[in-house]
Backbone as a printed PyTorch tensor [residue, N CA C, xyz], in Angstrom:
tensor([[[  0.9690,  -1.0680,   0.1020],
         [ -0.1140,   0.0090,   0.2450],
         [  1.0640,   1.3660,  -0.2920]],

        [[  0.7320,   1.8670,  -0.9430],
         [  1.5760,   3.3100,  -0.8100],
         [  1.2990,   4.1910,   0.0400]],

        [[  2.1670,   5.3860,   0.3100],
         [  1.7870,   6.3100,   1.1810],
         [  0.8610,   7.2040,   1.1820]],

        [[  0.0750,   7.6010,  -0.1030],
         [ -1.1670,   8.4010,  -0.1510],
         [ -2.2040,   7.3570,   0.1180]],

        [[ -2.4200,   6.0700,  -0.0240],
         [ -3.3260,   5.2880,   0.2730],
         [ -3.5930,   5.0850,   1.6890]],

        [[ -2.2260,   4.9040,   2.0940],
         [ -2.0510,   4.8200,   3.6510],
         [ -2.6150,   5.7980,   4.6460]],

        [[ -2.5640,   7.1960,   4.0150],
         [ -2.7440,   8.4210,   4.7060],
         [ -4.2650,   8.6620,   3.9720]],

        [[ -4.8260,   7.8200,   2.9720],
         [ -6.3870,   8.2310,   2.7460],
         [ -6.9930,   7.1470,   3.6220]],

        [[ -6.3190,   5.8490,   3.9180],
         [ -7.0630,   5.3060,   4.9240],
         [ -7.0650,   5.6980,   6.2690]],

        [[ -6.4920,   6.1790,   6.7590],
         [ -6.3390,   6.9240,   8.1770],
         [ -7.3180,   7.9600,   8.0860]],

        [[ -7.3460,   8.8520,   7.4090],
         [ -8.3180,  10.2840,   7.1320],
         [ -9.7620,   9.2400,   7.0570]],

        [[-10.0040,   8.4310,   6.1820],
         [-11.3560,   7.7110,   6.2380],
         [-11.4880,   7.1870,   7.3810]],

        [[-10.7260,   6.9400,   8.3170],
         [-11.2230,   5.9150,   9.6040],
         [-11.2480,   7.5530,  10.4640]],

        [[-10.8550,   8.5150,  10.7120],
         [-10.7010,   9.4570,  11.1710],
         [-12.2420,   9.7850,  10.7880]],

        [[-12.5980,  10.2040,   9.8660],
         [-14.0000,  10.9760,   9.2820],
         [-15.1160,   9.8180,   9.8620]],

        [[-14.8440,   8.7740,   9.7520],
         [-15.7610,   7.6540,  10.3150],
         [-15.9490,   7.9060,  11.6230]],

        [[-14.9230,   8.1820,  12.5200],
         [-15.0250,   8.4300,  14.0340],
         [-15.8920,   9.5860,  14.4270]],

        [[-15.5410,  10.5980,  13.3720],
         [-16.0380,  11.6700,  13.6660],
         [-17.3020,  11.7690,  13.4110]],

        [[-18.3280,  11.0320,  12.2610],
         [-19.3060,  11.1170,  12.2540],
         [-20.0410,  10.4100,  13.2330]],

        [[-19.6890,   8.8860,  13.4890],
         [-19.9160,   8.3110,  14.7310],
         [-20.4290,   9.1710,  15.8120]],

        [[-19.1800,  10.2680,  16.3650],
         [-19.2600,  11.1000,  17.4770],
         [-20.4430,  12.0710,  16.7930]],

        [[-20.4820,  12.5050,  16.1250],
         [-21.7380,  13.3750,  15.8260],
         [-23.2260,  12.9170,  15.6770]],

        [[-23.0460,  11.6960,  15.3710],
         [-24.3430,  10.8300,  15.4340],
         [-24.6300,  10.4770,  16.9640]],

        [[-23.7470,  10.0130,  17.6530],
         [-23.7530,  10.0110,  18.9300],
         [-24.4240,  11.0830,  19.8150]],

        [[-23.5570,  12.3520,  19.5940],
         [-23.7290,  13.4760,  20.3140],
         [-25.4100,  14.1320,  20.0900]],

        [[-25.4480,  13.8620,  18.8830],
         [-26.9700,  14.3350,  18.2060],
         [-28.1960,  13.2200,  19.0160]],

        [[-28.0580,  11.9880,  19.0940],
         [-28.9930,  11.1430,  20.0140],
         [-28.8590,  11.4700,  21.4300]],

        [[-27.7250,  11.5250,  22.1540],
         [-27.7410,  12.2640,  23.4490],
         [-29.0180,  13.6680,  23.5740]],

        [[-28.2780,  14.3850,  22.6770],
         [-28.9460,  15.7200,  23.2560],
         [-30.4710,  15.5120,  22.8470]],

        [[-30.8030,  14.5980,  21.8050],
         [-31.9650,  14.3990,  21.5770],
         [-32.8110,  14.0120,  22.7100]],

        [[-32.4120,  12.8590,  23.5830],
         [-32.7940,  12.2430,  24.7010],
         [-33.0880,  13.1960,  25.8050]],

        [[-31.9630,  14.0800,  25.9900],
         [-31.7980,  15.3020,  27.0540],
         [-32.9500,  16.0760,  26.5180]],

        [[-32.7850,  16.8310,  25.6160],
         [-33.6480,  17.7280,  25.5460],
         [-35.1550,  17.6290,  25.4370]],

        [[-35.4590,  16.2320,  24.5330],
         [-37.0080,  15.8840,  24.7130],
         [-37.9320,  16.2670,  25.7810]],

        [[-37.0770,  16.2990,  27.1460],
         [-38.2670,  16.3120,  28.0910],
         [-37.7320,  17.9350,  28.5780]],

        [[-37.0920,  18.6900,  28.3030],
         [-36.9990,  20.2540,  28.2620],
         [-37.8510,  21.1220,  27.3480]],

        [[-38.0680,  21.0160,  26.5270],
         [-38.2700,  21.6610,  25.4570],
         [-39.8590,  21.6700,  25.1320]],

        [[-40.9440,  22.7350,  24.7170],
         [-42.1910,  22.6650,  24.7510],
         [-42.6780,  22.2140,  23.2980]],

        [[-41.9630,  22.4750,  22.2250],
         [-42.3540,  22.1570,  20.8710],
         [-41.2000,  20.9550,  20.5880]],

        [[-41.5060,  19.7410,  20.6730],
         [-40.6370,  18.4110,  20.7430],
         [-40.3110,  18.8190,  19.0070]],

        [[-41.0430,  18.5830,  18.3560],
         [-41.4630,  18.6130,  16.8740],
         [-40.3180,  19.2940,  16.1070]],

        [[-40.4430,  20.6960,  16.4140],
         [-39.5280,  21.7280,  16.0260],
         [-38.0670,  21.5550,  16.5990]],

        [[-38.1120,  21.2340,  17.8810],
         [-36.5650,  21.0630,  18.1330],
         [-35.7150,  19.8720,  17.7970]],

        [[-36.4320,  18.7310,  17.4210],
         [-36.1080,  17.5020,  16.8850],
         [-35.5530,  17.5080,  15.3520]],

        [[-36.5400,  18.6390,  14.7220],
         [-36.3120,  18.9960,  13.1800],
         [-35.1670,  19.9930,  13.3720]],

        [[-34.9440,  20.7250,  14.1370],
         [-33.8810,  21.6880,  13.8520],
         [-32.7910,  20.9560,  14.4890]],

        [[-32.6020,  20.1090,  15.6910],
         [-31.5940,  19.3430,  15.7580],
         [-31.0270,  18.5210,  14.5760]],

        [[-31.5990,  17.7460,  13.8200],
         [-31.4350,  16.8310,  12.9800],
         [-30.9020,  17.3210,  11.7970]],

        [[-31.6770,  18.5100,  11.6140],
         [-30.7740,  19.2940,  10.5900],
         [-29.6000,  20.0100,  10.9230]],

        [[-29.2970,  20.4170,  12.2060],
         [-27.8280,  20.7880,  12.4470],
         [-27.0880,  19.4300,  12.5100]],

        [[-27.6270,  18.6190,  12.8400],
         [-26.5040,  17.3380,  12.8680],
         [-26.3520,  16.7070,  11.5350]],

        [[-27.0570,  16.8340,  10.7640],
         [-27.0270,  16.2060,   9.1290],
         [-26.1970,  17.5500,   8.6680]],

        [[-26.0710,  18.7820,   8.9140],
         [-25.0750,  19.8980,   8.3950],
         [-23.8570,  19.4430,   8.8530]],

        [[-23.4450,  19.0730,  10.2700],
         [-22.3050,  18.8970,  10.7550],
         [-21.6250,  17.8770,  10.3530]],

        [[-22.3250,  17.0880,   9.6130],
         [-21.6630,  15.7470,   8.8840],
         [-21.3250,  16.0250,   7.6210]],

        [[-22.2090,  16.7830,   6.9690],
         [-21.7770,  17.5030,   5.6750],
         [-20.5670,  18.2800,   5.8860]],

        [[-20.4470,  19.2020,   6.7470],
         [-19.1060,  19.7200,   7.2580],
         [-17.9440,  19.2130,   7.3580]],

        [[-18.3890,  17.8140,   8.0340],
         [-16.8730,  16.9780,   8.8140],
         [-16.6560,  16.6160,   7.0940]],

        [[-17.2770,  16.0470,   6.3930],
         [-17.0280,  15.3820,   5.0350],
         [-16.3970,  16.2970,   4.2750]],

        [[-17.0150,  17.6580,   4.1970],
         [-16.3810,  18.5020,   3.4030],
         [-14.8400,  19.1950,   3.5730]],

        [[-14.8080,  19.2990,   5.1370],
         [-13.6050,  19.5720,   5.2820],
         [-12.4320,  18.5360,   5.2190]],

        [[-12.9470,  17.4150,   5.4400],
         [-12.0340,  16.0340,   4.7990],
         [-11.4280,  16.0700,   3.2230]],

        [[-12.7590,  16.5130,   2.9170],
         [-12.4760,  16.3470,   1.2590],
         [-11.2740,  17.5930,   0.7060]],

        [[-11.6840,  18.5380,   1.3370],
         [-10.6450,  19.9830,   1.1970],
         [ -9.3800,  19.7670,   1.8570]],

        [[ -9.0900,  18.9580,   2.9950],
         [ -7.7370,  18.4850,   3.0960],
         [ -7.2640,  17.8750,   2.3730]],

        [[ -8.2430,  16.7310,   2.1560],
         [ -7.3470,  15.7080,   0.7940],
         [ -6.8640,  16.3240,  -0.4140]],

        [[ -7.8180,  17.2320,  -1.0620],
         [ -7.1900,  18.0110,  -2.0110],
         [ -6.0540,  18.9010,  -1.8310]],

        [[ -6.0860,  19.4780,  -0.6720],
         [ -4.9650,  20.4610,  -0.2590],
         [ -3.5830,  19.8910,  -0.3340]],

        [[ -3.7260,  18.6240,   0.4720],
         [ -2.5870,  17.5750,   0.3540],
         [ -1.6110,  17.7240,  -1.1420]],

        [[ -2.6770,  17.7060,  -2.2030],
         [ -1.8600,  17.3980,  -3.4460],
         [ -1.4660,  18.9570,  -3.8030]],

        [[ -1.6570,  19.5500,  -3.1960],
         [ -1.1160,  21.1830,  -3.6430],
         [  0.1550,  21.6820,  -3.1590]],

        [[  0.6420,  22.8220,  -3.5810],
         [  1.7400,  23.5820,  -3.0340],
         [  0.9110,  24.3850,  -1.5630]],

        [[  1.9940,  25.2310,  -1.1190],
         [  1.6060,  25.8060,   0.1920],
         [  0.2830,  26.8190,  -0.2230]],

        [[  0.9620,  27.8990,  -1.2760],
         [  0.0460,  28.8920,  -1.4920],
         [ -1.5300,  28.3960,  -2.2270]],

        [[ -1.3870,  27.3030,  -2.9490],
         [ -2.4940,  26.5890,  -3.4120],
         [ -3.4690,  26.0500,  -2.5040]],

        [[ -2.9380,  25.5050,  -1.4660],
         [ -3.5840,  24.8700,  -0.5380],
         [ -4.0220,  25.5130,   0.3680]],

        [[ -3.6570,  26.8270,   0.6950],
         [ -3.9270,  27.8440,   1.4440],
         [ -5.1700,  28.4870,   0.8730]],

        [[ -5.1330,  28.8470,  -0.1430],
         [ -6.3730,  29.3000,  -1.1870],
         [ -7.4800,  28.4260,  -1.1980]],

        [[ -7.0950,  27.4520,  -1.3260],
         [ -8.3350,  26.0480,  -1.0250],
         [ -8.8700,  26.1480,   0.0770]],

        [[ -8.0610,  26.2980,   1.0710],
         [ -8.8380,  25.9430,   2.6370],
         [ -9.5500,  27.2980,   2.8360]],

        [[ -9.2310,  28.5000,   2.2500],
         [ -9.7840,  29.6390,   2.7410],
         [-11.2830,  29.6520,   2.0140]],

        [[-11.0060,  29.1450,   0.5570],
         [-12.2650,  28.9970,  -0.1860],
         [-13.2720,  28.0390,   0.5600]],

        [[-12.9790,  27.0260,   0.6270],
         [-13.6960,  25.9760,   1.5180],
         [-14.4820,  26.4890,   2.4370]],

        [[-13.2130,  26.9850,   3.5450],
         [-13.9480,  27.5280,   4.6680],
         [-15.1160,  28.5520,   4.5320]],

        [[-14.9370,  29.5190,   3.5920],
         [-15.9250,  30.5510,   3.1190],
         [-17.2220,  29.6100,   2.9720]],

        [[-17.0310,  28.9430,   2.0970],
         [-18.3980,  28.1410,   1.3820],
         [-19.1150,  27.3450,   2.7240]],

        [[-18.0170,  26.9230,   3.6350],
         [-18.9650,  25.9680,   4.7320],
         [-19.3350,  27.2500,   5.5260]],

        [[-19.0680,  28.2690,   5.9000],
         [-19.8400,  29.2660,   6.8160],
         [-21.1360,  29.8460,   6.0200]],

        [[-20.7090,  30.2010,   4.6830],
         [-22.0700,  30.5460,   3.9380],
         [-22.7820,  29.8570,   3.9970]],

        [[-22.6970,  28.3210,   4.1980],
         [-23.8520,  27.4530,   3.9520],
         [-24.7830,  27.2710,   5.3500]],

        [[-23.5090,  27.4700,   6.2820],
         [-24.3580,  27.4920,   7.6810],
         [-25.1010,  28.7190,   8.2980]],

        [[-24.7760,  29.9280,   7.6320],
         [-25.3510,  31.1710,   7.6800],
         [-26.7000,  31.0110,   6.6790]],

        [[-26.5930,  30.2150,   5.6800],
         [-27.8390,  30.0990,   4.6710],
         [-28.8790,  29.2530,   5.4990]],

        [[-28.6120,  28.2830,   6.0020],
         [-29.4130,  27.1230,   6.6870],
         [-30.1390,  27.7580,   7.9000]],

        [[-29.2390,  28.4100,   8.7120],
         [-29.9350,  29.5540,   9.9810],
         [-30.6790,  30.3840,   9.5250]],

        [[-30.4430,  31.2070,   8.2290],
         [-31.2260,  32.1870,   7.9240],
         [-32.6730,  31.6710,   7.3500]],

        [[-32.4740,  30.5410,   6.7860],
         [-33.7090,  29.9820,   6.2940],
         [-34.8470,  29.4530,   7.2110]],

        [[-34.1030,  28.6880,   8.4260],
         [-34.7870,  28.3110,   9.5910],
         [-35.5400,  29.6140,  10.3890]],

        [[-34.7530,  30.5000,  10.4950],
         [-35.3130,  31.8370,  11.5100],
         [-36.3860,  32.2870,  10.4780]],

        [[-36.0760,  32.4320,   9.3690],
         [-37.5290,  32.9250,   8.5320],
         [-38.4550,  32.4300,   8.2030]],

        [[-38.0620,  31.0980,   8.2840],
         [-39.8740,  30.1970,   8.1180],
         [-40.1120,  29.3990,   9.0720]],

        [[-39.4990,  29.1810,  10.2080],
         [-39.9680,  29.0310,  11.3110],
         [-40.2190,  27.3800,  10.9200]],

        [[-39.7360,  26.5270,  10.5230],
         [-39.8580,  25.2300,   9.9240],
         [-39.5500,  24.3220,  10.7670]],

        [[-38.2980,  24.7980,  11.7070],
         [-37.7440,  24.3710,  12.6250],
         [-36.8480,  24.9380,  13.7150]],

        [[-36.5650,  24.5480,  14.6750],
         [-36.2120,  25.6810,  15.7220],
         [-34.4820,  25.7710,  15.4210]],

        [[-33.8850,  27.2270,  15.0320],
         [-32.8260,  27.3160,  14.7810],
         [-31.8970,  27.2120,  15.6180]],

        [[-31.9840,  27.4830,  16.9250],
         [-31.2110,  27.3430,  18.2130],
         [-30.7890,  25.6110,  18.3830]],

        [[-31.9920,  24.7380,  17.8650],
         [-31.5850,  23.1340,  17.7610],
         [-30.7360,  23.2440,  16.8420]],

        [[-30.9700,  23.8740,  15.6890],
         [-30.0500,  23.6700,  14.6110],
         [-28.6260,  23.8520,  14.8620]],

        [[-28.2960,  25.0130,  15.4700],
         [-27.3810,  25.3340,  15.8510],
         [-26.3420,  24.4060,  17.0330]],

        [[-27.4670,  24.0840,  17.7230],
         [-26.6540,  22.7910,  18.8380],
         [-26.5060,  21.6220,  17.8370]],

        [[-26.9940,  21.0710,  16.8770],
         [-26.5770,  19.9830,  16.0040],
         [-25.4290,  20.4670,  15.3800]],

        [[-25.2800,  21.7090,  14.9460],
         [-24.0150,  21.9640,  14.0460],
         [-22.8150,  21.7070,  15.0090]],

        [[-23.1880,  22.2040,  16.5150],
         [-22.0700,  21.8290,  17.5570],
         [-21.6920,  20.4630,  17.7910]],

        [[-22.3540,  19.6090,  17.3140],
         [-22.0940,  18.5310,  17.4450],
         [-20.8250,  18.0150,  16.6800]],

        [[-20.7500,  18.6860,  15.7410],
         [-19.1150,  18.6070,  15.1820],
         [-18.2600,  18.8630,  16.0080]],

        [[-18.1550,  19.9370,  16.7980],
         [-17.1220,  20.6490,  17.7730],
         [-16.8860,  18.9370,  18.7140]],

        [[-18.0100,  18.6200,  19.1970],
         [-17.9270,  18.0210,  20.4250],
         [-17.5600,  16.5040,  19.9630]],

        [[-17.8850,  15.9380,  18.5510],
         [-17.0700,  14.9070,  18.2030],
         [-15.8350,  15.1800,  17.8860]],

        [[-15.4430,  16.2520,  17.6210],
         [-14.1350,  16.3790,  17.4240],
         [-13.1010,  16.4110,  18.4250]],

        [[-13.6870,  17.3030,  19.7080],
         [-12.6130,  17.0050,  21.2680],
         [-12.8760,  15.4370,  21.5860]],

        [[-14.2030,  14.8970,  21.2430],
         [-14.0180,  13.2560,  21.5760],
         [-13.7260,  12.1670,  20.7550]],

        [[-13.0700,  12.6090,  19.8180],
         [-12.6100,  11.8680,  18.3810],
         [-11.7340,  10.8250,  19.4020]],

        [[-10.8050,  10.8720,  20.3010],
         [ -9.5860,  10.3310,  20.7340],
         [-10.4560,   9.0140,  21.4670]],

        [[-11.2730,   9.6890,  22.1070],
         [-11.8530,   8.4300,  23.1650],
         [-12.9850,   7.7900,  22.1650]],

        [[-13.6770,   8.3520,  21.2190],
         [-14.3970,   7.3440,  20.0860],
         [-13.5230,   6.3460,  19.4800]],

        [[-12.1480,   6.6950,  19.1170],
         [-11.3280,   6.0470,  18.5340],
         [-10.9460,   4.7260,  19.5590]],

        [[-10.9180,   5.0020,  20.6080],
         [-10.4170,   4.0500,  21.6860],
         [-11.3770,   3.2790,  21.8070]],

        [[-12.6550,   3.4610,  21.8110],
         [-13.7180,   2.7060,  22.0770],
         [-14.0450,   1.8320,  20.9000]],

        [[-14.0660,   2.1880,  19.7190],
         [-14.1270,   1.5270,  18.2100],
         [-13.0020,   0.4430,  18.2810]],

        [[-11.9160,   0.7750,  19.0220],
         [-10.7460,  -0.3720,  18.8120],
         [-10.9120,  -1.3410,  19.7450]],

        [[-11.4200,  -0.9510,  20.9090],
         [-11.9500,  -1.8700,  21.8840],
         [-12.9890,  -2.7550,  21.3400]],

        [[-14.2030,  -2.2280,  20.5660],
         [-15.0600,  -3.0530,  19.9640],
         [-14.8650,  -4.1300,  18.9990]],

        [[-13.4930,  -3.5090,  17.9570],
         [-13.0370,  -4.2520,  16.8580],
         [-12.3750,  -5.8770,  17.6910]],

        [[-12.1020,  -6.0100,  18.9100],
         [-11.0860,  -7.0100,  19.2030],
         [-12.0830,  -7.9390,  19.8320]]])
């Protein structure tokens, strides 16, 4: 297996662990907040819109990092800035639509988006848990 394929496999495993962390965080938030909010349907819709967006953001970052590794320093920096602006714009657009339409709770969507941060901080723990499950 070549160096690029080895890096690709490690990145794919890390992405999978991150996605698992996002999903588990979403489930835990759902279980906790279902008892604390008045409009559970709006909350759940917002939360899972946010969790889905967090998963997309994680995948988009992974894809950008993978592409940036094949470029020089200047090209990689430009690509990462462009991709960051795109992700930021998508988050603003989705939250704006939710605030304007009241289809789902925008605060719950923001909470769902933040599962990406939770999953990133817990990724080492997720990695160890997955390794134990594989044994």
